[in-house]
Amino acid sequence: PSDWVLSAPPGAWETSGNTGARCVSVGSTAADSVRIWSQSGIAVQPFTPYRFSFYVKSALDTTGGCAVSGPDFCNNDLQATPNWQQESHVFITRPDQKEVSIRLGHWSQQGNLYFDDVSIRPVVPVHKVFGAVTLGAGEKLVKGVYEYSAPLSDEGKNYSRLLQDFNAGFNSSRWVFGPGNFVVYRHEVGGIAQTEATVKPRIGWYAAGTCLVEAGVDGKQWTQIGKLDGIGGGEFKVPASMLPAKAIYIRLRSPGQTETRADSAPGSFQIHG
């Protein structure tokens, strides 16, 4: 199809599809292969959420691995069935991003996958509003205690009402960090002064490097409150000297001691929660 490129054969511009007369296929007989159809240079607005949608099905004899989908910085793995099924997820572009590359394919799968009806559409998140307090996915306020548990496995993927800035990749249900990558969240609850705060990040996959956990109240000046350098989690208090504060910024950051890896590949370490 026009403007689409196949990373490696086998793959085809098929003469049947979910709708219309065409779709793309990709396949392999090797258990350690990656085959991807991609299109680059798609214009987007910076720091804007989009929904990536498509239909997918597998051949009857397809085994192992998974389908891969989405922009190269926010991949989503999934399992296809022999019947056409619609899949979609939401992603947010980086604050400096004006175009994206998207891809559809498989990782370590044996057999054929078929893709059709691909679209990218801007979306508007709708949050719950309680007077002056706005709460998005993963947030709750109970008896004066505010909590955010990042819903990284939900359809929103890397999007959050709280997200302020990032350059880290995302893969299915976790942030992917290489050297110099970071994610910034801003926690604000209707202008209410927050008097105590604890951060509990968790590394679920690790190869190398260090995750620095930093806090601030203006998004400009940062204080390191902890670090992780292996599988597992930690519990770090925001210093009392910063509180009370109407907004608390949390930054997770890799200072960059290891070689980077491409797009949303394994990276140096991955934050799972």
PDB file of C-alpha atoms in Angstrom:
ATOM      1  CA  PRO A   1       0.000   0.000   0.000  1.00  0.00           C
ATOM      2  CA  SER A   2       1.089   3.584  -0.627  1.00  0.00           C
ATOM      3  CA  ASP A   3       3.598   4.996   1.913  1.00  0.00           C
ATOM      4  CA  TRP A   4       3.860   1.707   3.829  1.00  0.00           C
ATOM      5  CA  VAL A   5       7.142  -0.238   4.104  1.00  0.00           C
ATOM      6  CA  LEU A   6       7.716  -3.868   5.142  1.00  0.00           C
ATOM      7  CA  SER A   7      10.793  -4.363   7.322  1.00  0.00           C
ATOM      8  CA  ALA A   8      11.514  -7.839   5.934  1.00  0.00           C
ATOM      9  CA  PRO A   9       9.648 -10.541   3.980  1.00  0.00           C
ATOM     10  CA  PRO A  10       7.409 -12.478   4.053  1.00  0.00           C
ATOM     11  CA  GLY A  11       4.505 -10.055   3.835  1.00  0.00           C
ATOM     12  CA  ALA A  12       1.918  -9.120   1.232  1.00  0.00           C
ATOM     13  CA  TRP A  13      -0.626  -6.562  -0.021  1.00  0.00           C
ATOM     14  CA  GLU A  14      -3.510  -9.016   0.062  1.00  0.00           C
ATOM     15  CA  THR A  15      -6.552  -9.192  -2.242  1.00  0.00           C
ATOM     16  CA  SER A  16      -9.051  -9.588   0.608  1.00  0.00           C
ATOM     17  CA  GLY A  17      -9.725  -7.739   3.824  1.00  0.00           C
ATOM     18  CA  ASN A  18     -12.038  -6.951   6.713  1.00  0.00           C
ATOM     19  CA  THR A  19     -13.625  -4.185   4.648  1.00  0.00           C
ATOM     20  CA  GLY A  20     -12.960  -3.503   0.991  1.00  0.00           C
ATOM     21  CA  ALA A  21     -10.711  -5.680  -1.148  1.00  0.00           C
ATOM     22  CA  ARG A  22      -7.286  -5.277   0.476  1.00  0.00           C
ATOM     23  CA  CYS A  23      -5.331  -5.727   3.698  1.00  0.00           C
ATOM     24  CA  VAL A  24      -1.684  -6.297   4.622  1.00  0.00           C
ATOM     25  CA  SER A  25      -0.212  -9.541   5.919  1.00  0.00           C
ATOM     26  CA  VAL A  26       3.010 -10.357   7.670  1.00  0.00           C
ATOM     27  CA  GLY A  27       4.367 -13.749   8.647  1.00  0.00           C
ATOM     28  CA  SER A  28       7.333 -15.889   9.557  1.00  0.00           C
ATOM     29  CA  THR A  29       8.403 -19.455  10.241  1.00  0.00           C
ATOM     30  CA  ALA A  30      11.122 -18.382  12.719  1.00  0.00           C
ATOM     31  CA  ALA A  31      10.380 -18.145  16.431  1.00  0.00           C
ATOM     32  CA  ASP A  32      12.827 -15.243  16.990  1.00  0.00           C
ATOM     33  CA  SER A  33      11.768 -12.968  14.130  1.00  0.00           C
ATOM     34  CA  VAL A  34      10.268  -9.485  13.946  1.00  0.00           C
ATOM     35  CA  ARG A  35       8.303  -8.442  10.846  1.00  0.00           C
ATOM     36  CA  ILE A  36       6.672  -5.008  10.687  1.00  0.00           C
ATOM     37  CA  TRP A  37       4.689  -2.879   8.247  1.00  0.00           C
ATOM     38  CA  SER A  38       5.317   0.811   9.004  1.00  0.00           C
ATOM     39  CA  GLN A  39       4.399   4.275   7.794  1.00  0.00           C
ATOM     40  CA  SER A  40       6.374   7.366   8.822  1.00  0.00           C
ATOM     41  CA  GLY A  41       5.908  11.120   8.723  1.00  0.00           C
ATOM     42  CA  ILE A  42       2.288  11.254   9.933  1.00  0.00           C
ATOM     43  CA  ALA A  43       1.535  14.796  11.123  1.00  0.00           C
ATOM     44  CA  VAL A  44       0.330  15.184  14.739  1.00  0.00           C
ATOM     45  CA  GLN A  45      -0.038  17.927  17.316  1.00  0.00           C
ATOM     46  CA  PRO A  46       2.464  18.049  20.227  1.00  0.00           C
ATOM     47  CA  PHE A  47       1.338  16.692  23.615  1.00  0.00           C
ATOM     48  CA  THR A  48      -2.018  15.561  22.251  1.00  0.00           C
ATOM     49  CA  PRO A  49      -3.800  12.227  22.888  1.00  0.00           C
ATOM     50  CA  TYR A  50      -4.709  10.074  19.857  1.00  0.00           C
ATOM     51  CA  ARG A  51      -6.483   6.774  19.390  1.00  0.00           C
ATOM     52  CA  PHE A  52      -4.723   4.217  17.193  1.00  0.00           C
ATOM     53  CA  SER A  53      -7.263   1.704  15.827  1.00  0.00           C
ATOM     54  CA  PHE A  54      -7.145  -1.248  13.438  1.00  0.00           C
ATOM     55  CA  TYR A  55      -8.552  -4.707  12.696  1.00  0.00           C
ATOM     56  CA  VAL A  56      -6.403  -7.827  12.996  1.00  0.00           C
ATOM     57  CA  LYS A  57      -6.719 -11.585  12.583  1.00  0.00           C
ATOM     58  CA  SER A  58      -4.321 -14.546  12.539  1.00  0.00           C
ATOM     59  CA  ALA A  59      -4.030 -17.600  10.341  1.00  0.00           C
ATOM     60  CA  LEU A  60      -5.356 -20.791  11.929  1.00  0.00           C
ATOM     61  CA  ASP A  61      -1.863 -22.265  12.368  1.00  0.00           C
ATOM     62  CA  THR A  62      -0.272 -19.166  13.951  1.00  0.00           C
ATOM     63  CA  THR A  63       1.587 -19.890  17.199  1.00  0.00           C
ATOM     64  CA  GLY A  64       3.773 -18.128  19.768  1.00  0.00           C
ATOM     65  CA  GLY A  65       4.800 -14.522  20.143  1.00  0.00           C
ATOM     66  CA  CYS A  66       2.399 -11.617  19.730  1.00  0.00           C
ATOM     67  CA  ALA A  67       1.222  -8.890  17.405  1.00  0.00           C
ATOM     68  CA  VAL A  68       2.789  -5.437  17.827  1.00  0.00           C
ATOM     69  CA  SER A  69       0.984  -2.182  17.107  1.00  0.00           C
ATOM     70  CA  GLY A  70       1.031   1.574  17.465  1.00  0.00           C
ATOM     71  CA  PRO A  71       3.595   4.367  17.166  1.00  0.00           C
ATOM     72  CA  ASP A  72       7.238   3.419  17.615  1.00  0.00           C
ATOM     73  CA  PHE A  73       7.426   5.219  21.000  1.00  0.00           C
ATOM     74  CA  CYS A  74       4.204   3.675  22.406  1.00  0.00           C
ATOM     75  CA  ASN A  75       3.916   0.059  21.307  1.00  0.00           C
ATOM     76  CA  ASN A  76       1.092  -2.252  22.355  1.00  0.00           C
ATOM     77  CA  ASP A  77       1.460  -6.051  22.232  1.00  0.00           C
ATOM     78  CA  LEU A  78      -1.653  -8.186  21.758  1.00  0.00           C
ATOM     79  CA  GLN A  79      -2.913 -11.631  20.807  1.00  0.00           C
ATOM     80  CA  ALA A  80      -4.890 -12.052  17.573  1.00  0.00           C
ATOM     81  CA  THR A  81      -7.554 -14.669  16.825  1.00  0.00           C
ATOM     82  CA  PRO A  82      -8.582 -16.321  13.517  1.00  0.00           C
ATOM     83  CA  ASN A  83     -11.531 -13.896  13.300  1.00  0.00           C
ATOM     84  CA  TRP A  84     -11.271 -10.202  12.465  1.00  0.00           C
ATOM     85  CA  GLN A  85     -11.262  -8.200  15.703  1.00  0.00           C
ATOM     86  CA  GLN A  86     -10.943  -4.468  16.308  1.00  0.00           C
ATOM     87  CA  GLU A  87      -8.127  -3.337  18.578  1.00  0.00           C
ATOM     88  CA  SER A  88      -7.205   0.140  19.733  1.00  0.00           C
ATOM     89  CA  HIS A  89      -5.289   2.075  22.337  1.00  0.00           C
ATOM     90  CA  VAL A  90      -4.682   5.711  23.216  1.00  0.00           C
ATOM     91  CA  PHE A  91      -1.285   7.377  23.261  1.00  0.00           C
ATOM     92  CA  ILE A  92      -0.119  10.926  23.889  1.00  0.00           C
ATOM     93  CA  THR A  93       2.561  12.564  21.757  1.00  0.00           C
ATOM     94  CA  ARG A  94       5.658  14.145  23.293  1.00  0.00           C
ATOM     95  CA  PRO A  95       5.579  17.901  24.031  1.00  0.00           C
ATOM     96  CA  ASP A  96       7.941  18.588  21.091  1.00  0.00           C
ATOM     97  CA  GLN A  97       6.486  16.053  18.644  1.00  0.00           C
ATOM     98  CA  LYS A  98       4.984  17.030  15.274  1.00  0.00           C
ATOM     99  CA  GLU A  99       4.966  13.692  13.448  1.00  0.00           C
ATOM    100  CA  VAL A 100       4.855   9.987  14.266  1.00  0.00           C
ATOM    101  CA  SER A 101       5.777   6.666  12.709  1.00  0.00           C
ATOM    102  CA  ILE A 102       3.275   3.857  13.159  1.00  0.00           C
ATOM    103  CA  ARG A 103       3.714   0.115  12.728  1.00  0.00           C
ATOM    104  CA  LEU A 104       1.813  -3.169  12.636  1.00  0.00           C
ATOM    105  CA  GLY A 105       3.441  -6.567  12.721  1.00  0.00           C
ATOM    106  CA  HIS A 106       4.545  -9.402  14.940  1.00  0.00           C
ATOM    107  CA  TRP A 107       7.264 -10.377  17.371  1.00  0.00           C
ATOM    108  CA  SER A 108       8.515 -13.985  17.594  1.00  0.00           C
ATOM    109  CA  GLN A 109       5.385 -15.376  15.985  1.00  0.00           C
ATOM    110  CA  GLN A 110       5.151 -18.316  13.605  1.00  0.00           C
ATOM    111  CA  GLY A 111       2.415 -17.970  10.992  1.00  0.00           C
ATOM    112  CA  ASN A 112       0.549 -15.105   9.326  1.00  0.00           C
ATOM    113  CA  LEU A 113      -1.152 -12.017  10.736  1.00  0.00           C
ATOM    114  CA  TYR A 114      -3.523  -9.772   8.732  1.00  0.00           C
ATOM    115  CA  PHE A 115      -4.216  -6.051   9.378  1.00  0.00           C
ATOM    116  CA  ASP A 116      -6.881  -3.729   7.954  1.00  0.00           C
ATOM    117  CA  ASP A 117      -8.778  -0.446   8.556  1.00  0.00           C
ATOM    118  CA  VAL A 118      -5.967   1.448  10.293  1.00  0.00           C
ATOM    119  CA  SER A 119      -6.710   4.906  11.703  1.00  0.00           C
ATOM    120  CA  ILE A 120      -5.318   7.588  13.996  1.00  0.00           C
ATOM    121  CA  ARG A 121      -7.780  10.077  15.483  1.00  0.00           C
ATOM    122  CA  PRO A 122      -7.345  12.808  18.110  1.00  0.00           C
ATOM    123  CA  VAL A 123      -9.366  12.183  21.269  1.00  0.00           C
ATOM    124  CA  VAL A 124     -10.512  14.319  24.192  1.00  0.00           C
ATOM    125  CA  PRO A 125     -10.172  12.720  27.646  1.00  0.00           C
ATOM    126  CA  VAL A 126     -13.169  13.229  29.929  1.00  0.00           C
ATOM    127  CA  HIS A 127     -12.382  13.290  33.657  1.00  0.00           C
ATOM    128  CA  LYS A 128     -14.603  13.219  36.718  1.00  0.00           C
ATOM    129  CA  VAL A 129     -15.229  16.608  38.319  1.00  0.00           C
ATOM    130  CA  PHE A 130     -16.287  17.091  41.946  1.00  0.00           C
ATOM    131  CA  GLY A 131     -16.534  20.838  42.566  1.00  0.00           C
ATOM    132  CA  ALA A 132     -12.964  22.158  42.372  1.00  0.00           C
ATOM    133  CA  VAL A 133     -11.466  18.650  42.290  1.00  0.00           C
ATOM    134  CA  THR A 134     -10.808  16.851  39.007  1.00  0.00           C
ATOM    135  CA  LEU A 135      -9.823  13.179  39.018  1.00  0.00           C
ATOM    136  CA  GLY A 136      -8.645  11.115  36.057  1.00  0.00           C
ATOM    137  CA  ALA A 137      -7.978   7.407  35.566  1.00  0.00           C
ATOM    138  CA  GLY A 138      -5.993   5.937  38.459  1.00  0.00           C
ATOM    139  CA  GLU A 139      -6.744   8.808  40.869  1.00  0.00           C
ATOM    140  CA  LYS A 140      -8.898   8.678  43.969  1.00  0.00           C
ATOM    141  CA  LEU A 141      -9.626  10.852  46.998  1.00  0.00           C
ATOM    142  CA  VAL A 142     -10.961   9.115  50.107  1.00  0.00           C
ATOM    143  CA  LYS A 143     -11.397  10.833  53.486  1.00  0.00           C
ATOM    144  CA  GLY A 144      -8.735  13.421  52.782  1.00  0.00           C
ATOM    145  CA  VAL A 145      -6.182  10.971  51.389  1.00  0.00           C
ATOM    146  CA  TYR A 146      -5.300  11.319  47.707  1.00  0.00           C
ATOM    147  CA  GLU A 147      -3.796   8.386  45.796  1.00  0.00           C
ATOM    148  CA  TYR A 148      -2.635   7.817  42.229  1.00  0.00           C
ATOM    149  CA  SER A 149      -1.907   4.336  40.909  1.00  0.00           C
ATOM    150  CA  ALA A 150      -0.833   4.622  37.267  1.00  0.00           C
ATOM    151  CA  PRO A 151      -3.211   2.500  35.115  1.00  0.00           C
ATOM    152  CA  LEU A 152      -0.470   1.573  32.645  1.00  0.00           C
ATOM    153  CA  SER A 153      -2.310  -1.547  31.424  1.00  0.00           C
ATOM    154  CA  ASP A 154      -5.517   0.335  30.541  1.00  0.00           C
ATOM    155  CA  GLU A 155      -6.392   1.661  27.084  1.00  0.00           C
ATOM    156  CA  GLY A 156      -4.787   5.028  27.901  1.00  0.00           C
ATOM    157  CA  LYS A 157      -1.279   3.492  27.988  1.00  0.00           C
ATOM    158  CA  ASN A 158       1.224   6.374  28.360  1.00  0.00           C
ATOM    159  CA  TYR A 159      -1.520   9.022  28.739  1.00  0.00           C
ATOM    160  CA  SER A 160      -2.403  10.446  32.165  1.00  0.00           C
ATOM    161  CA  ARG A 161      -4.172  13.600  33.329  1.00  0.00           C
ATOM    162  CA  LEU A 162      -1.121  14.121  35.539  1.00  0.00           C
ATOM    163  CA  LEU A 163       1.543  13.705  32.856  1.00  0.00           C
ATOM    164  CA  GLN A 164       3.540  16.932  32.407  1.00  0.00           C
ATOM    165  CA  ASP A 165       6.511  15.913  30.292  1.00  0.00           C
ATOM    166  CA  PHE A 166       8.282  12.807  29.023  1.00  0.00           C
ATOM    167  CA  ASN A 167      10.706  11.434  26.484  1.00  0.00           C
ATOM    168  CA  ALA A 168      10.706   7.801  27.650  1.00  0.00           C
ATOM    169  CA  GLY A 169       9.232   5.093  25.456  1.00  0.00           C
ATOM    170  CA  PHE A 170       6.260   2.942  26.415  1.00  0.00           C
ATOM    171  CA  ASN A 171       5.617  -0.732  25.724  1.00  0.00           C
ATOM    172  CA  SER A 172       2.158  -2.223  26.398  1.00  0.00           C
ATOM    173  CA  SER A 173       2.037  -1.688  30.169  1.00  0.00           C
ATOM    174  CA  ARG A 174       5.325  -0.127  31.253  1.00  0.00           C
ATOM    175  CA  TRP A 175       7.561   2.899  30.776  1.00  0.00           C
ATOM    176  CA  VAL A 176      10.820   2.066  29.001  1.00  0.00           C
ATOM    177  CA  PHE A 177      13.938   3.975  30.075  1.00  0.00           C
ATOM    178  CA  GLY A 178      17.297   4.358  28.363  1.00  0.00           C
ATOM    179  CA  PRO A 179      20.013   6.946  29.077  1.00  0.00           C
ATOM    180  CA  GLY A 180      18.574  10.427  29.524  1.00  0.00           C
ATOM    181  CA  ASN A 181      14.936   9.287  29.511  1.00  0.00           C
ATOM    182  CA  PHE A 182      12.477  10.757  32.006  1.00  0.00           C
ATOM    183  CA  VAL A 183       8.784  10.969  32.949  1.00  0.00           C
ATOM    184  CA  VAL A 184       7.235  13.847  34.937  1.00  0.00           C
ATOM    185  CA  TYR A 185       3.873  13.756  36.763  1.00  0.00           C
ATOM    186  CA  ARG A 186       2.179  16.700  38.493  1.00  0.00           C
ATOM    187  CA  HIS A 187      -0.146  15.868  41.406  1.00  0.00           C
ATOM    188  CA  GLU A 188      -2.700  18.582  42.180  1.00  0.00           C
ATOM    189  CA  VAL A 189      -6.052  18.135  43.942  1.00  0.00           C
ATOM    190  CA  GLY A 190      -8.284  21.157  43.468  1.00  0.00           C
ATOM    191  CA  GLY A 191      -5.742  23.544  44.986  1.00  0.00           C
ATOM    192  CA  ILE A 192      -5.844  21.718  48.331  1.00  0.00           C
ATOM    193  CA  ALA A 193      -2.553  21.896  50.241  1.00  0.00           C
ATOM    194  CA  GLN A 194      -0.890  18.494  50.430  1.00  0.00           C
ATOM    195  CA  THR A 195       0.831  17.925  53.759  1.00  0.00           C
ATOM    196  CA  GLU A 196       2.533  14.544  53.291  1.00  0.00           C
ATOM    197  CA  ALA A 197       3.507  12.488  50.238  1.00  0.00           C
ATOM    198  CA  THR A 198       5.060   9.110  49.452  1.00  0.00           C
ATOM    199  CA  VAL A 199       6.218   7.767  46.072  1.00  0.00           C
ATOM    200  CA  LYS A 200       6.322   4.019  45.354  1.00  0.00           C
ATOM    201  CA  PRO A 201       7.862   3.258  41.933  1.00  0.00           C
ATOM    202  CA  ARG A 202       8.534  -0.316  40.800  1.00  0.00           C
ATOM    203  CA  ILE A 203      10.982  -1.744  38.255  1.00  0.00           C
ATOM    204  CA  GLY A 204       9.629  -4.933  36.662  1.00  0.00           C
ATOM    205  CA  TRP A 205      12.385  -5.509  34.074  1.00  0.00           C
ATOM    206  CA  TYR A 206      16.050  -4.576  34.484  1.00  0.00           C
ATOM    207  CA  ALA A 207      19.241  -4.843  32.447  1.00  0.00           C
ATOM    208  CA  ALA A 208      21.354  -1.913  33.639  1.00  0.00           C
ATOM    209  CA  GLY A 209      21.335   1.673  34.893  1.00  0.00           C
ATOM    210  CA  THR A 210      19.644   3.566  37.721  1.00  0.00           C
ATOM    211  CA  CYS A 211      16.196   5.088  38.123  1.00  0.00           C
ATOM    212  CA  LEU A 212      16.436   8.352  40.038  1.00  0.00           C
ATOM    213  CA  VAL A 213      13.286   9.407  41.906  1.00  0.00           C
ATOM    214  CA  GLU A 214      13.021  13.188  42.237  1.00  0.00           C
ATOM    215  CA  ALA A 215      10.456  15.588  43.726  1.00  0.00           C
ATOM    216  CA  GLY A 216       9.698  19.295  43.350  1.00  0.00           C
ATOM    217  CA  VAL A 217       6.927  21.856  43.712  1.00  0.00           C
ATOM    218  CA  ASP A 218       7.440  23.976  40.579  1.00  0.00           C
ATOM    219  CA  GLY A 219       8.565  21.509  37.875  1.00  0.00           C
ATOM    220  CA  LYS A 220      11.918  23.287  37.605  1.00  0.00           C
ATOM    221  CA  GLN A 221      13.934  22.570  40.756  1.00  0.00           C
ATOM    222  CA  TRP A 222      14.355  18.941  41.781  1.00  0.00           C
ATOM    223  CA  THR A 223      15.446  17.066  44.906  1.00  0.00           C
ATOM    224  CA  GLN A 224      16.453  13.414  44.697  1.00  0.00           C
ATOM    225  CA  ILE A 225      14.428  11.407  47.206  1.00  0.00           C
ATOM    226  CA  GLY A 226      15.423   7.871  46.187  1.00  0.00           C
ATOM    227  CA  LYS A 227      16.741   5.540  43.518  1.00  0.00           C
ATOM    228  CA  LEU A 228      16.214   2.046  42.158  1.00  0.00           C
ATOM    229  CA  ASP A 229      18.952  -0.017  40.525  1.00  0.00           C
ATOM    230  CA  GLY A 230      17.403  -3.450  40.080  1.00  0.00           C
ATOM    231  CA  ILE A 231      14.181  -5.448  40.007  1.00  0.00           C
ATOM    232  CA  GLY A 232      11.731  -4.382  42.699  1.00  0.00           C
ATOM    233  CA  GLY A 233      10.229  -1.279  44.239  1.00  0.00           C
ATOM    234  CA  GLY A 234      10.906   1.374  46.820  1.00  0.00           C
ATOM    235  CA  GLU A 235       9.041   3.770  49.100  1.00  0.00           C
ATOM    236  CA  PHE A 236      10.320   7.339  49.216  1.00  0.00           C
ATOM    237  CA  LYS A 237       8.996  10.292  51.249  1.00  0.00           C
ATOM    238  CA  VAL A 238       8.727  13.772  49.787  1.00  0.00           C
ATOM    239  CA  PRO A 239      10.779  16.006  52.157  1.00  0.00           C
ATOM    240  CA  ALA A 240       8.754  17.885  54.782  1.00  0.00           C
ATOM    241  CA  SER A 241      10.630  21.057  53.774  1.00  0.00           C
ATOM    242  CA  MET A 242       8.678  21.053  50.468  1.00  0.00           C
ATOM    243  CA  LEU A 243       5.307  20.820  52.189  1.00  0.00           C
ATOM    244  CA  PRO A 244       2.564  21.873  52.386  1.00  0.00           C
ATOM    245  CA  ALA A 245       2.234  22.291  48.616  1.00  0.00           C
ATOM    246  CA  LYS A 246      -0.727  22.666  46.279  1.00  0.00           C
ATOM    247  CA  ALA A 247       1.139  20.761  43.544  1.00  0.00           C
ATOM    248  CA  ILE A 248       3.789  18.065  43.855  1.00  0.00           C
ATOM    249  CA  TYR A 249       5.900  17.121  40.848  1.00  0.00           C
ATOM    250  CA  ILE A 250       7.489  13.680  40.617  1.00  0.00           C
ATOM    251  CA  ARG A 251      10.201  12.873  38.064  1.00  0.00           C
ATOM    252  CA  LEU A 252      11.527   9.402  37.277  1.00  0.00           C
ATOM    253  CA  ARG A 253      14.799   9.678  35.381  1.00  0.00           C
ATOM    254  CA  SER A 254      17.689   7.651  33.976  1.00  0.00           C
ATOM    255  CA  PRO A 255      20.936   9.657  34.240  1.00  0.00           C
ATOM    256  CA  GLY A 256      22.413   7.634  31.384  1.00  0.00           C
ATOM    257  CA  GLN A 257      25.075   5.069  32.292  1.00  0.00           C
ATOM    258  CA  THR A 258      24.295   2.543  29.560  1.00  0.00           C
ATOM    259  CA  GLU A 259      23.812   2.332  25.827  1.00  0.00           C
ATOM    260  CA  THR A 260      20.386   3.303  24.564  1.00  0.00           C
ATOM    261  CA  ARG A 261      18.182   0.965  22.561  1.00  0.00           C
ATOM    262  CA  ALA A 262      15.793   1.686  19.703  1.00  0.00           C
ATOM    263  CA  ASP A 263      12.200   3.006  20.141  1.00  0.00           C
ATOM    264  CA  SER A 264      10.193   1.036  22.724  1.00  0.00           C
ATOM    265  CA  ALA A 265      12.509  -2.008  22.817  1.00  0.00           C
ATOM    266  CA  PRO A 266      13.561  -3.415  26.223  1.00  0.00           C
ATOM    267  CA  GLY A 267      15.734  -0.388  27.119  1.00  0.00           C
ATOM    268  CA  SER A 268      17.881  -0.304  30.262  1.00  0.00           C
ATOM    269  CA  PHE A 269      15.022  -0.776  32.729  1.00  0.00           C
ATOM    270  CA  GLN A 270      11.229  -0.631  32.730  1.00  0.00           C
ATOM    271  CA  ILE A 271       8.865   0.965  35.252  1.00  0.00           C
ATOM    272  CA  HIS A 272       5.840  -1.319  35.733  1.00  0.00           C
ATOM    273  CA  GLY A 273       4.019   0.791  38.311  1.00  0.00           C
TER     274      GLY A 273
END
